[in-house]
Backbone as ProteinMPNN parsed JSONL, in Angstrom:
{"seq_chain_A": "XXXXXXXXXXXXXXXXXXXXXXXXXXXXXXXXXXXXXXXXXXXXXXXXXXXXXXXXXXXXXXXXXXXXXXXXXXXXXXXXXXXXXXXXXXXXXXXXXXXXXXXXXXXXXXXXXXXXXXXXXXXXXXXXXXXXXXXXXXXXXXXXXXXXXXXXXXXXXXXXXXXXXXXXXXXXXXXXXXX", "coords_chain_A": {"N_chain_A": [[-57.268, 50.078, -41.977], [-53.56, 50.055, -41.183], [-51.224, 52.394, -40.597], [-48.339, 53.288, -42.376], [-45.061, 52.271, -41.144], [-42.743, 53.55, -41.946], [-42.596, 56.607, -43.53], [-41.996, 57.899, -47.03], [-40.08, 60.082, -46.82], [-39.145, 59.836, -44.211], [-37.749, 57.557, -44.457], [-35.865, 58.158, -46.399], [-34.315, 60.073, -44.976], [-33.418, 58.109, -43.007], [-31.828, 56.446, -44.533], [-29.94, 58.002, -45.432], [-28.744, 59.492, -43.598], [-28.706, 58.465, -40.865], [-28.237, 55.54, -41.007], [-25.439, 55.537, -42.13], [-24.408, 57.418, -40.211], [-24.661, 55.785, -37.747], [-22.725, 53.627, -38.409], [-20.546, 55.084, -37.989], [-20.888, 55.789, -35.076], [-21.122, 53.083, -34.051], [-18.19, 52.55, -34.446], [-17.197, 54.335, -32.783], [-18.014, 53.502, -30.324], [-16.11, 51.698, -29.629], [-14.13, 53.297, -28.301], [-15.462, 54.834, -26.278], [-16.896, 54.078, -23.404], [-19.724, 54.569, -22.753], [-21.037, 54.771, -24.989], [-20.631, 52.419, -25.864], [-22.136, 51.048, -23.88], [-24.864, 51.939, -24.785], [-25.041, 50.386, -26.936], [-24.63, 47.943, -26.088], [-24.928, 44.611, -26.181], [-25.342, 42.86, -24.061], [-27.388, 43.919, -22.358], [-30.433, 45.054, -21.274], [-32.369, 46.66, -23.726], [-33.144, 50.19, -23.738], [-35.218, 53.011, -23.673], [-34.175, 55.545, -23.389], [-31.496, 54.956, -24.174], [-32.057, 53.973, -26.816], [-32.749, 56.575, -27.875], [-30.471, 58.228, -27.456], [-28.64, 56.592, -29.177], [-29.948, 57.166, -31.457], [-29.988, 59.927, -31.867], [-27.091, 60.536, -31.861], [-26.545, 58.933, -33.917], [-27.668, 60.519, -36.066], [-26.315, 63.087, -35.858], [-23.574, 62.188, -36.376], [-23.811, 61.341, -38.843], [-24.558, 63.646, -40.068], [-21.92, 64.966, -40.126], [-20.539, 63.054, -41.402], [-21.825, 63.373, -43.882], [-20.932, 65.954, -44.616], [-18.309, 65.451, -45.079], [-18.53, 63.82, -47.041], [-19.555, 65.462, -48.939], [-17.217, 67.146, -49.261], [-15.128, 65.288, -50.029], [-16.116, 63.002, -51.575], [-18.089, 63.927, -53.486], [-16.627, 65.943, -54.918], [-14.757, 64.26, -56.034], [-16.118, 62.723, -57.59], [-17.328, 64.585, -59.325], [-15.001, 65.185, -60.66], [-14.569, 63.279, -62.055], [-16.145, 63.317, -64.307], [-18.8, 63.925, -63.967], [-21.122, 66.157, -64.315], [-22.061, 69.295, -62.869], [-25.265, 70.26, -61.815], [-27.195, 72.804, -63.137], [-29.571, 74.653, -62.128], [-32.714, 76.256, -62.882], [-34.253, 78.264, -60.588], [-36.577, 79.61, -60.696], [-38.271, 77.632, -62.389], [-38.161, 75.767, -60.378], [-40.284, 76.401, -58.641], [-42.53, 75.642, -60.255], [-41.925, 73.041, -60.522], [-41.758, 71.709, -58.151], [-43.234, 69.253, -56.771], [-42.443, 67.286, -58.504], [-39.53, 67.44, -58.409], [-39.172, 67.058, -55.588], [-39.728, 64.141, -55.508], [-37.646, 63.368, -57.106], [-35.622, 63.717, -55.506], [-36.318, 62.025, -53.004], [-36.321, 59.507, -54.266], [-34.026, 59.199, -55.755], [-31.851, 60.933, -55.076], [-31.489, 60.601, -52.222], [-30.437, 57.884, -52.081], [-28.166, 58.155, -53.519], [-26.983, 59.788, -51.358], [-26.875, 57.769, -49.36], [-25.043, 55.788, -50.566], [-22.949, 57.426, -51.119], [-22.263, 58.392, -48.622], [-21.781, 56.06, -47.149], [-19.511, 55.522, -48.219], [-17.717, 57.317, -47.022], [-18.215, 56.65, -44.234], [-17.389, 53.834, -43.603], [-14.633, 53.35, -44.022], [-14.019, 55.377, -41.699], [-15.289, 53.724, -39.652], [-13.401, 51.657, -39.588], [-11.075, 52.684, -39.148], [-11.408, 53.789, -36.749], [-11.685, 51.46, -35.488], [-9.179, 50.189, -35.722], [-7.528, 51.892, -34.361], [-8.41, 51.464, -31.882], [-6.856, 49.372, -31.435], [-7.782, 47.01, -32.349], [-7.226, 44.487, -34.248], [-7.777, 43.794, -37.555], [-8.728, 41.38, -39.742], [-7.258, 40.334, -42.92], [-9.178, 39.409, -44.967], [-11.246, 40.843, -44.173], [-10.607, 43.571, -44.742], [-10.239, 43.12, -47.51], [-12.991, 42.799, -48.227], [-14.068, 45.204, -47.241], [-12.566, 46.873, -49.334], [-13.51, 45.899, -51.601], [-16.559, 46.492, -51.204], [-16.429, 49.28, -50.702], [-15.657, 49.894, -53.356], [-18.004, 49.138, -54.735], [-20.061, 50.669, -53.399], [-19.032, 53.279, -54.258], [-19.269, 52.981, -57.089], [-21.957, 52.668, -57.318], [-22.786, 55.195, -55.982], [-21.832, 57.09, -57.975], [-23.596, 56.522, -60.292], [-25.913, 56.955, -59.267], [-25.906, 59.765, -58.715], [-25.297, 60.752, -61.004], [-27.88, 59.962, -62.395], [-29.576, 61.348, -60.973], [-28.765, 63.914, -61.438], [-29.538, 64.158, -64.348], [-32.14, 63.668, -64.324], [-33.288, 65.72, -62.963], [-32.275, 67.946, -64.253], [-33.7, 67.752, -66.471], [-36.324, 68.83, -65.75], [-35.661, 71.127, -64.454], [-34.084, 72.744, -65.778], [-33.731, 75.664, -67.608], [-34.894, 76.14, -70.82], [-33.253, 76.146, -73.976], [-32.53, 79.442, -75.023], [-34.089, 80.889, -77.95], [-32.511, 82.148, -80.587], [-33.334, 85.022, -82.45], [-33.107, 86.223, -85.503], [-33.282, 89.091, -86.922], [-34.235, 90.642, -89.986], [-32.216, 93.324, -91.782]], "CA_chain_A": [[-55.865, 49.943, -42.429], [-52.671, 50.646, -40.296], [-50.277, 53.302, -41.084], [-46.955, 52.548, -42.571], [-44.17, 52.204, -40.224], [-41.82, 54.799, -42.21], [-43.088, 56.921, -44.923], [-41.055, 57.888, -47.818], [-39.201, 61.005, -46.342], [-38.404, 59.186, -42.98], [-37.031, 56.344, -44.908], [-34.767, 58.798, -47.09], [-33.394, 60.452, -43.687], [-32.835, 57.057, -42.364], [-30.649, 55.699, -45.275], [-29.013, 59.116, -45.941], [-28.07, 60.097, -42.36], [-28.983, 57.479, -39.626], [-27.434, 54.459, -41.21], [-24.094, 56.029, -42.218], [-23.989, 58.022, -38.705], [-24.693, 54.533, -36.78], [-21.696, 52.958, -38.54], [-19.587, 55.873, -37.137], [-21.376, 55.413, -33.549], [-20.284, 51.809, -33.478], [-16.801, 52.647, -34.284], [-16.949, 55.296, -31.604], [-18.24, 52.604, -29.094], [-14.599, 51.039, -29.116], [-13.401, 54.068, -27.487], [-16.127, 55.531, -25.39], [-17.679, 53.173, -22.805], [-21.049, 54.968, -22.561], [-21.592, 54.555, -26.472], [-20.847, 50.923, -25.786], [-23.27, 51.028, -22.911], [-25.914, 52.368, -25.484], [-25.135, 49.484, -27.936], [-24.249, 46.646, -25.345], [-25.628, 43.323, -26.616], [-25.962, 42.087, -22.848], [-28.37, 44.592, -21.595], [-31.674, 45.203, -21.877], [-32.517, 47.928, -24.463], [-33.886, 51.264, -22.967], [-35.913, 54.142, -24.362], [-32.922, 56.381, -23.419], [-30.404, 54.23, -24.981], [-32.358, 54.137, -28.025], [-32.818, 57.974, -28.188], [-28.937, 58.629, -27.578], [-27.927, 56.202, -30.266], [-30.645, 57.678, -32.593], [-29.396, 61.368, -32.03], [-25.748, 60.317, -32.141], [-26.432, 58.465, -35.447], [-27.965, 61.622, -36.951], [-25.173, 63.898, -35.479], [-22.422, 61.55, -36.919], [-24.453, 60.898, -40.302], [-24.438, 64.855, -40.79], [-20.69, 64.99, -40.15], [-20.133, 62.263, -42.572], [-22.479, 63.893, -45.047], [-20.156, 67.116, -44.845], [-17.009, 64.903, -45.514], [-18.763, 63.263, -48.431], [-19.512, 66.701, -49.81], [-15.875, 67.409, -49.554], [-14.175, 64.464, -51.036], [-16.873, 62.254, -52.499], [-18.598, 64.724, -54.377], [-15.447, 66.372, -55.543], [-13.945, 63.217, -56.764], [-17.351, 62.236, -58.685], [-17.387, 65.705, -60.356], [-13.712, 65.153, -61.339], [-14.684, 61.761, -63.167], [-16.862, 63.925, -65.443], [-20.325, 64.398, -63.753], [-21.311, 67.771, -64.587], [-22.943, 69.887, -61.682], [-26.591, 70.501, -62.338], [-27.414, 74.141, -63.426], [-31.043, 74.696, -62.177], [-33.341, 77.405, -62.759], [-34.899, 78.573, -59.361], [-37.975, 79.826, -61.285], [-38.537, 76.479, -62.841], [-38.466, 74.872, -59.455], [-41.473, 76.553, -58.011], [-43.502, 74.791, -61.139], [-41.509, 71.655, -60.651], [-41.496, 71.114, -56.966], [-43.418, 67.979, -56.394], [-41.335, 66.245, -59.263], [-38.104, 67.575, -57.595], [-39.192, 66.433, -54.397], [-39.824, 62.834, -55.857], [-36.368, 62.79, -57.402], [-34.827, 63.862, -54.164], [-36.684, 61.09, -52.526], [-36.197, 58.408, -54.905], [-32.705, 59.141, -56.53], [-30.578, 61.837, -54.369], [-31.331, 59.974, -50.935], [-29.784, 56.672, -52.438], [-27.023, 58.783, -53.796], [-26.388, 60.183, -50.014], [-26.516, 56.648, -48.816], [-23.845, 55.049, -51.085], [-21.64, 58.259, -50.969], [-21.984, 58.33, -47.003], [-21.322, 55.066, -46.39], [-18.231, 55.565, -48.736], [-17.015, 57.826, -45.883], [-18.625, 56.024, -43.151], [-16.979, 52.794, -43.636], [-13.228, 53.743, -43.414], [-14.041, 55.756, -40.435], [-15.313, 52.837, -38.651], [-12.444, 50.796, -39.631], [-9.942, 53.532, -38.786], [-11.643, 53.729, -35.256], [-11.243, 50.118, -34.871], [-7.832, 49.959, -35.752], [-6.921, 52.967, -33.384], [-8.539, 50.512, -30.637], [-6.169, 48.175, -31.458], [-8.294, 45.48, -32.612], [-7.001, 44.148, -35.72], [-8.788, 43.519, -38.64], [-8.303, 40.316, -40.642], [-7.155, 40.631, -44.497], [-10.281, 39.048, -45.678], [-12.374, 42.091, -43.922], [-10.176, 44.58, -45.524], [-10.596, 42.962, -48.722], [-14.146, 42.986, -48.092], [-14.185, 46.633, -47.278], [-12.338, 47.492, -50.533], [-14.872, 45.651, -52.611], [-17.689, 47.477, -50.649], [-16.313, 50.526, -51.122], [-15.782, 50.166, -55.001], [-19.4, 48.833, -55.142], [-21.0, 51.57, -53.184], [-18.604, 54.331, -55.322], [-19.796, 53.113, -58.461], [-23.561, 53.054, -57.017], [-23.014, 56.747, -55.767], [-21.82, 57.646, -59.347], [-24.701, 56.072, -60.981], [-27.163, 57.534, -58.695], [-25.857, 61.086, -58.592], [-25.795, 60.818, -62.604], [-29.054, 60.045, -62.771], [-30.254, 62.64, -60.354], [-28.412, 65.27, -62.113], [-30.036, 64.005, -65.622], [-33.603, 63.853, -64.217], [-33.531, 66.902, -62.475], [-32.076, 68.885, -65.382], [-35.007, 67.686, -67.427], [-37.448, 69.566, -65.239], [-35.359, 72.283, -63.708], [-33.116, 73.73, -66.525], [-34.161, 76.664, -68.323], [-34.676, 75.743, -72.248], [-32.383, 77.196, -74.469], [-33.329, 80.443, -75.624], [-33.902, 80.973, -79.351], [-31.883, 83.387, -81.336], [-34.181, 85.542, -83.353], [-32.358, 87.216, -86.356], [-34.313, 90.12, -87.744], [-33.522, 91.405, -91.347], [-32.169, 94.686, -91.701]], "C_chain_A": [[-54.807, 50.65, -41.528], [-51.83, 51.556, -41.084], [-48.972, 52.713, -41.365], [-45.836, 52.892, -41.408], [-43.056, 53.568, -40.559], [-42.558, 55.208, -43.697], [-41.701, 57.47, -45.852], [-40.015, 58.926, -47.58], [-38.511, 60.567, -45.339], [-37.517, 57.895, -43.503], [-35.821, 57.24, -45.604], [-33.653, 59.261, -45.923], [-32.661, 59.146, -43.311], [-31.75, 56.572, -43.203], [-29.767, 56.673, -45.648], [-28.086, 59.451, -44.752], [-27.89, 59.015, -41.268], [-28.138, 56.184, -39.801], [-25.767, 54.616, -41.346], [-23.445, 56.519, -40.808], [-23.928, 56.713, -37.701], [-23.516, 53.703, -36.992], [-20.611, 53.749, -37.998], [-19.789, 55.56, -35.614], [-20.794, 54.187, -33.306], [-19.021, 51.97, -33.569], [-16.406, 53.588, -33.143], [-17.161, 54.512, -30.32], [-16.911, 51.93, -28.717], [-13.804, 51.867, -28.202], [-14.175, 54.635, -26.395], [-17.11, 54.232, -24.661], [-19.389, 53.348, -22.677], [-21.757, 54.779, -24.029], [-21.775, 53.047, -26.519], [-21.868, 50.35, -25.047], [-24.69, 50.987, -24.013], [-26.186, 51.112, -26.44], [-25.146, 48.113, -27.373], [-25.276, 45.775, -25.569], [-26.162, 42.427, -25.459], [-26.84, 42.861, -22.022], [-29.49, 44.659, -22.213], [-31.761, 46.754, -22.677], [-33.404, 48.798, -23.567], [-34.288, 52.43, -23.993], [-34.609, 55.284, -24.601], [-31.843, 56.104, -24.373], [-30.792, 54.464, -26.478], [-32.234, 55.763, -28.65], [-31.612, 58.404, -28.432], [-28.454, 57.965, -28.891], [-28.441, 56.841, -31.618], [-30.214, 59.193, -32.989], [-28.042, 61.214, -32.316], [-25.491, 59.892, -33.476], [-26.66, 59.85, -36.441], [-26.772, 62.686, -36.971], [-23.981, 63.334, -36.363], [-22.913, 61.433, -38.616], [-24.26, 62.393, -40.694], [-22.942, 65.232, -40.912], [-20.225, 64.32, -41.318], [-20.599, 62.824, -43.816], [-21.417, 65.209, -45.417], [-18.927, 66.495, -45.551], [-17.295, 64.372, -47.007], [-18.927, 64.416, -49.201], [-18.161, 67.05, -50.286], [-15.031, 66.545, -50.656], [-15.118, 63.77, -51.955], [-17.292, 62.98, -53.915], [-17.618, 65.652, -55.633], [-14.722, 65.478, -56.461], [-14.934, 62.715, -57.765], [-17.237, 63.221, -59.78], [-15.946, 65.736, -61.167], [-13.781, 64.153, -62.446], [-15.506, 62.194, -64.331], [-18.51, 64.075, -65.224], [-20.414, 65.672, -63.575], [-22.294, 68.208, -63.26], [-24.149, 70.354, -62.351], [-26.632, 71.978, -62.08], [-28.921, 74.424, -63.574], [-31.526, 76.174, -62.269], [-34.392, 77.288, -61.447], [-36.46, 78.923, -59.885], [-38.722, 78.468, -61.658], [-39.052, 75.381, -61.593], [-39.785, 75.154, -58.813], [-42.665, 75.844, -58.868], [-43.162, 73.577, -60.915], [-41.39, 71.001, -59.403], [-41.765, 70.057, -56.491], [-42.496, 66.923, -57.388], [-39.917, 66.368, -58.591], [-38.284, 66.78, -56.498], [-39.003, 64.805, -54.49], [-38.37, 62.464, -56.303], [-35.291, 62.614, -56.198], [-34.978, 62.567, -53.63], [-36.218, 59.58, -53.159], [-34.809, 58.065, -55.588], [-31.65, 59.783, -55.364], [-30.259, 61.055, -52.987], [-30.454, 58.644, -51.036], [-28.425, 57.1, -52.739], [-26.273, 58.848, -52.465], [-26.112, 58.766, -49.265], [-25.179, 55.977, -49.172], [-22.765, 56.018, -50.643], [-21.284, 58.34, -49.328], [-21.292, 57.342, -46.344], [-19.724, 54.719, -47.129], [-17.142, 56.201, -47.773], [-17.03, 57.087, -44.627], [-17.829, 54.659, -42.827], [-15.461, 52.722, -43.3], [-13.06, 54.44, -42.151], [-14.077, 54.621, -39.228], [-14.186, 51.91, -38.613], [-11.284, 51.551, -39.089], [-10.029, 53.403, -37.051], [-11.452, 52.373, -34.626], [-9.715, 49.736, -34.819], [-7.026, 50.769, -34.504], [-7.378, 52.074, -32.04], [-7.61, 49.394, -30.509], [-6.508, 46.695, -31.525], [-8.111, 45.4, -34.292], [-7.932, 43.519, -36.596], [-8.072, 42.465, -39.623], [-8.159, 40.848, -42.248], [-8.433, 40.31, -45.252], [-11.494, 40.234, -45.284], [-11.876, 43.129, -44.719], [-10.18, 44.313, -46.963], [-12.06, 43.423, -49.151], [-14.758, 44.615, -48.011], [-13.7, 47.127, -48.649], [-13.406, 47.258, -51.507], [-16.029, 46.381, -52.358], [-17.403, 48.66, -51.073], [-16.323, 50.989, -52.795], [-17.344, 50.123, -55.18], [-20.268, 50.189, -54.84], [-20.311, 53.08, -54.032], [-19.114, 54.161, -56.565], [-21.387, 53.239, -58.28], [-23.626, 54.533, -56.893], [-22.933, 57.389, -57.339], [-22.908, 57.697, -60.16], [-25.926, 56.847, -60.457], [-27.216, 58.849, -58.812], [-25.862, 61.549, -60.216], [-27.185, 60.969, -62.836], [-29.927, 61.067, -62.029], [-29.881, 63.591, -60.805], [-29.191, 65.356, -63.37], [-31.46, 64.256, -65.411], [-33.978, 65.28, -63.739], [-33.317, 68.029, -63.48], [-33.037, 68.989, -66.191], [-36.06, 68.583, -67.179], [-37.184, 70.976, -64.803], [-34.427, 73.285, -64.546], [-33.921, 74.437, -67.66], [-33.885, 76.277, -70.008], [-33.94, 77.022, -72.763], [-33.114, 78.338, -75.176], [-33.062, 80.594, -77.224], [-33.31, 82.266, -79.888], [-32.72, 83.772, -82.565], [-33.352, 86.451, -84.07], [-33.592, 87.795, -87.152], [-33.492, 90.81, -88.874], [-33.445, 92.863, -90.784], [-32.821, 95.577, -92.67]], "O_chain_A": [[-55.086, 51.773, -41.109], [-51.794, 51.39, -42.303], [-48.523, 51.772, -40.71], [-45.961, 53.972, -40.832], [-42.647, 54.368, -39.718], [-42.934, 54.484, -44.619], [-40.558, 57.437, -45.396], [-38.95, 58.7, -48.154], [-37.298, 60.773, -45.343], [-36.648, 57.388, -42.793], [-34.698, 56.896, -45.236], [-32.466, 58.936, -45.915], [-31.431, 59.099, -43.302], [-30.705, 56.266, -42.63], [-28.747, 56.291, -46.221], [-26.879, 59.654, -44.883], [-26.746, 58.801, -40.867], [-27.422, 55.779, -38.886], [-24.978, 53.896, -40.734], [-22.351, 56.178, -40.36], [-23.043, 56.729, -36.846], [-23.121, 53.036, -36.035], [-19.678, 53.112, -37.51], [-18.848, 55.09, -34.975], [-19.967, 54.108, -32.397], [-18.453, 51.46, -32.603], [-15.28, 53.524, -32.65], [-16.538, 54.831, -29.308], [-16.677, 51.641, -27.544], [-12.96, 51.39, -27.443], [-13.481, 54.975, -25.437], [-17.908, 53.564, -25.318], [-20.16, 52.4, -22.531], [-22.979, 54.651, -24.116], [-22.737, 52.474, -27.03], [-22.459, 49.333, -25.408], [-25.457, 50.024, -23.98], [-27.341, 50.796, -26.727], [-25.6, 47.178, -28.033], [-26.428, 46.048, -25.232], [-27.031, 41.562, -25.574], [-27.049, 42.418, -20.893], [-29.669, 44.417, -23.407], [-31.266, 47.785, -22.221], [-34.238, 48.326, -22.795], [-33.643, 52.657, -25.016], [-34.206, 55.73, -25.676], [-31.395, 56.894, -25.204], [-30.035, 55.03, -27.267], [-31.699, 56.038, -29.724], [-31.422, 58.973, -29.507], [-27.883, 58.687, -29.708], [-27.744, 57.037, -32.614], [-30.114, 59.597, -34.148], [-27.725, 61.939, -33.259], [-24.532, 60.274, -34.147], [-25.926, 60.133, -37.388], [-26.327, 63.088, -38.047], [-23.432, 64.156, -37.096], [-22.041, 61.476, -39.484], [-23.728, 62.491, -41.799], [-22.692, 65.891, -41.922], [-19.572, 64.915, -42.176], [-19.859, 62.789, -44.799], [-21.155, 65.369, -46.609], [-18.542, 67.025, -46.593], [-16.505, 64.464, -47.947], [-18.359, 64.367, -50.293], [-17.913, 67.235, -51.477], [-14.488, 66.903, -51.702], [-14.928, 63.945, -53.158], [-16.94, 62.692, -55.059], [-17.876, 65.899, -56.811], [-14.167, 65.864, -57.49], [-14.48, 62.273, -58.821], [-17.081, 62.886, -60.954], [-15.866, 66.311, -62.252], [-13.174, 64.206, -63.515], [-15.561, 61.457, -65.315], [-19.31, 64.295, -66.134], [-19.791, 66.269, -62.697], [-23.144, 67.455, -62.783], [-24.032, 70.849, -63.472], [-26.206, 72.442, -61.022], [-29.514, 74.464, -64.652], [-30.882, 77.126, -61.829], [-35.2, 76.366, -61.331], [-37.423, 78.391, -59.333], [-39.829, 78.29, -61.151], [-39.92, 74.512, -61.675], [-40.435, 74.182, -58.428], [-43.683, 75.491, -58.273], [-44.082, 72.774, -61.075], [-40.977, 69.842, -59.381], [-40.917, 69.541, -55.764], [-41.959, 65.904, -56.954], [-39.276, 65.362, -58.287], [-37.575, 65.779, -56.392], [-38.262, 64.215, -53.704], [-37.887, 61.391, -55.942], [-34.447, 61.74, -56.002], [-33.989, 61.835, -53.667], [-35.808, 58.668, -52.44], [-34.487, 56.924, -55.921], [-30.753, 59.102, -54.866], [-29.104, 60.858, -52.609], [-29.77, 58.35, -50.057], [-27.501, 56.452, -52.247], [-25.224, 58.23, -52.278], [-25.096, 58.69, -48.575], [-24.345, 55.652, -48.327], [-21.819, 55.65, -49.946], [-20.126, 58.344, -48.91], [-20.514, 57.445, -45.396], [-18.942, 53.871, -46.698], [-15.983, 55.794, -47.687], [-15.994, 56.894, -43.992], [-17.656, 54.45, -41.626], [-15.094, 52.051, -42.335], [-12.058, 54.193, -41.481], [-13.329, 54.526, -38.255], [-13.999, 51.336, -37.54], [-10.453, 50.853, -38.508], [-9.129, 53.065, -36.281], [-11.121, 52.197, -33.453], [-9.201, 49.054, -33.933], [-6.092, 50.296, -33.855], [-6.552, 52.053, -31.127], [-7.621, 48.599, -29.569], [-5.972, 45.675, -31.093], [-8.651, 46.016, -35.211], [-8.806, 42.744, -36.208], [-7.004, 42.704, -40.188], [-8.923, 41.704, -42.695], [-8.702, 41.033, -46.212], [-12.47, 40.45, -46.001], [-12.698, 43.671, -45.458], [-10.124, 45.301, -47.696], [-12.327, 44.169, -50.093], [-15.722, 45.05, -48.64], [-14.503, 47.883, -49.196], [-14.056, 48.117, -52.101], [-16.551, 46.942, -53.321], [-18.171, 49.162, -51.893], [-16.789, 52.002, -53.318], [-17.9, 51.059, -55.755], [-20.987, 50.734, -55.678], [-21.126, 53.929, -54.393], [-19.434, 55.169, -57.195], [-22.025, 53.901, -59.098], [-24.423, 55.153, -57.598], [-23.842, 58.072, -57.812], [-23.231, 58.74, -60.728], [-26.803, 57.293, -61.198], [-28.319, 59.362, -59.0], [-26.39, 62.601, -60.576], [-27.659, 61.957, -63.397], [-30.935, 61.54, -62.554], [-30.692, 64.508, -60.674], [-29.598, 66.481, -63.662], [-32.049, 64.991, -66.203], [-34.962, 65.868, -64.189], [-34.113, 68.967, -63.537], [-33.358, 70.071, -66.683], [-36.693, 69.107, -68.095], [-38.041, 71.857, -64.738], [-34.075, 74.388, -64.128], [-34.632, 73.846, -68.473], [-32.727, 76.14, -70.401], [-33.903, 78.196, -72.397], [-34.153, 78.172, -75.815], [-31.935, 80.432, -77.691], [-33.74, 83.361, -79.528], [-32.824, 83.034, -83.544], [-32.857, 87.408, -83.475], [-34.506, 87.24, -87.763], [-32.405, 91.376, -88.755], [-34.085, 93.441, -89.906], [-32.739, 96.798, -92.537]]}, "name": "protein", "num_of_chains": 1, "seq": "XXXXXXXXXXXXXXXXXXXXXXXXXXXXXXXXXXXXXXXXXXXXXXXXXXXXXXXXXXXXXXXXXXXXXXXXXXXXXXXXXXXXXXXXXXXXXXXXXXXXXXXXXXXXXXXXXXXXXXXXXXXXXXXXXXXXXXXXXXXXXXXXXXXXXXXXXXXXXXXXXXXXXXXXXXXXXXXXXXX"}
């Protein structure tokens, strides 16, 4: 039996950081010929080019993720999603379940929300390079942004609800003693 190409952790990193980062790297290729050469459709792919694109995508993905934390997370919390309040003591006991929620919920949130940041960055980089974008593509971008933002809100809310169930301390009972 052959080993899977990607395991769950690798897939999570791919969708959370590499794909949104690659969107930005593609936008940067309009400005830097060396990046365009890495992505060049008319050239033979090389191991070095693949490595450079992958590393640049991860780096850009981390920058995008920081911008996501600053903008999208703040916006979603402003819309009513409550920040999680977890007990670190409960984390020790529930670590496998917590990791499962990160892999199967939070990484999808990161993908949705990071793409909410990466796509406008790509669009801005393309426009700055004086490549006009047709109105239909801008309309598609706005619709895609809306869908991704709704998806991000839903997955973040599910992530918080699920992790709160396993990581929040139960409410302490108040014991009233007679005098």
